[in-house]
CSV table of C-alpha atoms in Angstrom, one decimal:
chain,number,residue,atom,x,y,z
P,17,UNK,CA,0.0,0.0,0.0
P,18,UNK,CA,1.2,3.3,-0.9
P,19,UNK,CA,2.0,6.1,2.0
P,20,UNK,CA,-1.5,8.1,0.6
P,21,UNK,CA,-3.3,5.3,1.0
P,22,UNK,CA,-1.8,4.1,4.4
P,23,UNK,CA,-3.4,7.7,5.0
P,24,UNK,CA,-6.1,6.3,4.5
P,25,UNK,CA,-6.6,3.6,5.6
P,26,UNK,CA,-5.4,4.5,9.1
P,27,UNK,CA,-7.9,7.4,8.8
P,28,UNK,CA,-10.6,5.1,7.9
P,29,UNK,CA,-9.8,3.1,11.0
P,30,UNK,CA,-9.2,6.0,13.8
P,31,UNK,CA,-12.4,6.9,12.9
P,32,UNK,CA,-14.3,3.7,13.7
P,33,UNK,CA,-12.0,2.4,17.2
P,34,UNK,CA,-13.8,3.0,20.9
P,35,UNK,CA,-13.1,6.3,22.1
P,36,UNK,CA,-9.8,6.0,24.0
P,37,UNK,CA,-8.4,3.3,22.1
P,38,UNK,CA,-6.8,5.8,19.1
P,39,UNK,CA,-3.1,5.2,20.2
P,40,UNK,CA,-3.5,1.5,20.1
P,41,UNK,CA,-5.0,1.5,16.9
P,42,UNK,CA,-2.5,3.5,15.6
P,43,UNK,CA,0.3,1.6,16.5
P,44,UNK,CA,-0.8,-1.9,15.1
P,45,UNK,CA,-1.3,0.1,12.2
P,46,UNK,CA,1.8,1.9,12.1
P,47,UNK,CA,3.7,-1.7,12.7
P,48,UNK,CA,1.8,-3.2,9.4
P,49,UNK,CA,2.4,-0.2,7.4
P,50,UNK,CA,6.6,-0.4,8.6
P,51,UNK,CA,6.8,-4.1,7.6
P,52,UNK,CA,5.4,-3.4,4.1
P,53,UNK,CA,7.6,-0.6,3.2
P,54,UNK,CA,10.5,-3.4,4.4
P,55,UNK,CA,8.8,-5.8,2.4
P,56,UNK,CA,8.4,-8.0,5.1
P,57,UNK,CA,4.4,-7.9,5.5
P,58,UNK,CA,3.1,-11.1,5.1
P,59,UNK,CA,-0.1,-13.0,4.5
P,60,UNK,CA,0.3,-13.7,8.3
P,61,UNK,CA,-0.3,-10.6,9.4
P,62,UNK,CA,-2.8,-9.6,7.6
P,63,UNK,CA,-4.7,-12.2,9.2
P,64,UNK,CA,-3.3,-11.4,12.8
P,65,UNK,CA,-4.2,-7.8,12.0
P,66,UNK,CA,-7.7,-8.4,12.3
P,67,UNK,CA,-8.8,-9.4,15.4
P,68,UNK,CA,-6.5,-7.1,17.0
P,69,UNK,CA,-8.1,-4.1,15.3
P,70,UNK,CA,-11.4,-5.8,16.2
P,71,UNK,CA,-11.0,-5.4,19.8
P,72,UNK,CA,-10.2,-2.2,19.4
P,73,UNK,CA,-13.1,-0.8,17.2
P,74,UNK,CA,-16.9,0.5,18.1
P,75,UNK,CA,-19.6,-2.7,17.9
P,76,UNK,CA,-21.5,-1.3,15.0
P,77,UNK,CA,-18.2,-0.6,13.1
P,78,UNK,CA,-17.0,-4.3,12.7
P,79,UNK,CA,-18.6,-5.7,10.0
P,80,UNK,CA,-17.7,-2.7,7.7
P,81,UNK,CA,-14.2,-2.8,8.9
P,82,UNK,CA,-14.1,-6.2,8.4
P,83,UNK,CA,-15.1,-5.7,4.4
P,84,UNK,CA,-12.5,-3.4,4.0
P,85,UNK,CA,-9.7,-5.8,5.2
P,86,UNK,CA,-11.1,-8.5,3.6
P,87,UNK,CA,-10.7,-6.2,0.0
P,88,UNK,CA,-7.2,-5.5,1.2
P,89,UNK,CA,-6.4,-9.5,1.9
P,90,UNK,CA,-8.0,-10.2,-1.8
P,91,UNK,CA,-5.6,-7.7,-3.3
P,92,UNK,CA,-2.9,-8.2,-1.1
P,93,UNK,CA,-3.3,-12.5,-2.1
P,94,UNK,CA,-2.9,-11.4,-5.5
P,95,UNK,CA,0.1,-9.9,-5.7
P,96,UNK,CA,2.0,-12.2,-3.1
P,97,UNK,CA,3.6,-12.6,-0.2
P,98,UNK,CA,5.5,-9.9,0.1
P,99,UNK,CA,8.8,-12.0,2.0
């Protein structure tokens, strides 16, 4: 993913975690978007990803998270393991 749209994305998520829980989100984020620009993001953690961002985001809020990372994972299969 390219830095605009890690903007995004993180955006997208901020605004959908439990008040309070920003900095956390943030940070899983900010460790995903550090191994892809190493090229060491792999399909493993896309899949940890989620259910760590889960616990973090606002009930109502899941299931449309949980699209959006599931689009990422589709693309992200495509082009391969990044490692």
């Amino acid at each position: 993913m390219d830095p605009q749209g890690q903007e995004k994305f993180l955006s997208f998520i901020l605004q959908r975690v439990q008040e309070g829980k920003e900095e956390e989100a943030k940070e899983i984020l900010m460790e995903n978007f550090k191994k892809q620009q190493n090229g060491t993001f792999s399909n493993e953690d896309v899949h940890s990803f989620l259910p760590r961002i889960t616990a973090l985001l606002e009930e109502e809020k899941i299931s449309e998270v949980h699209a959006v990372v599931r689009q990422f994972s589709m693309t992200f299969n495509k082009t391969g393991d990044s490692r």
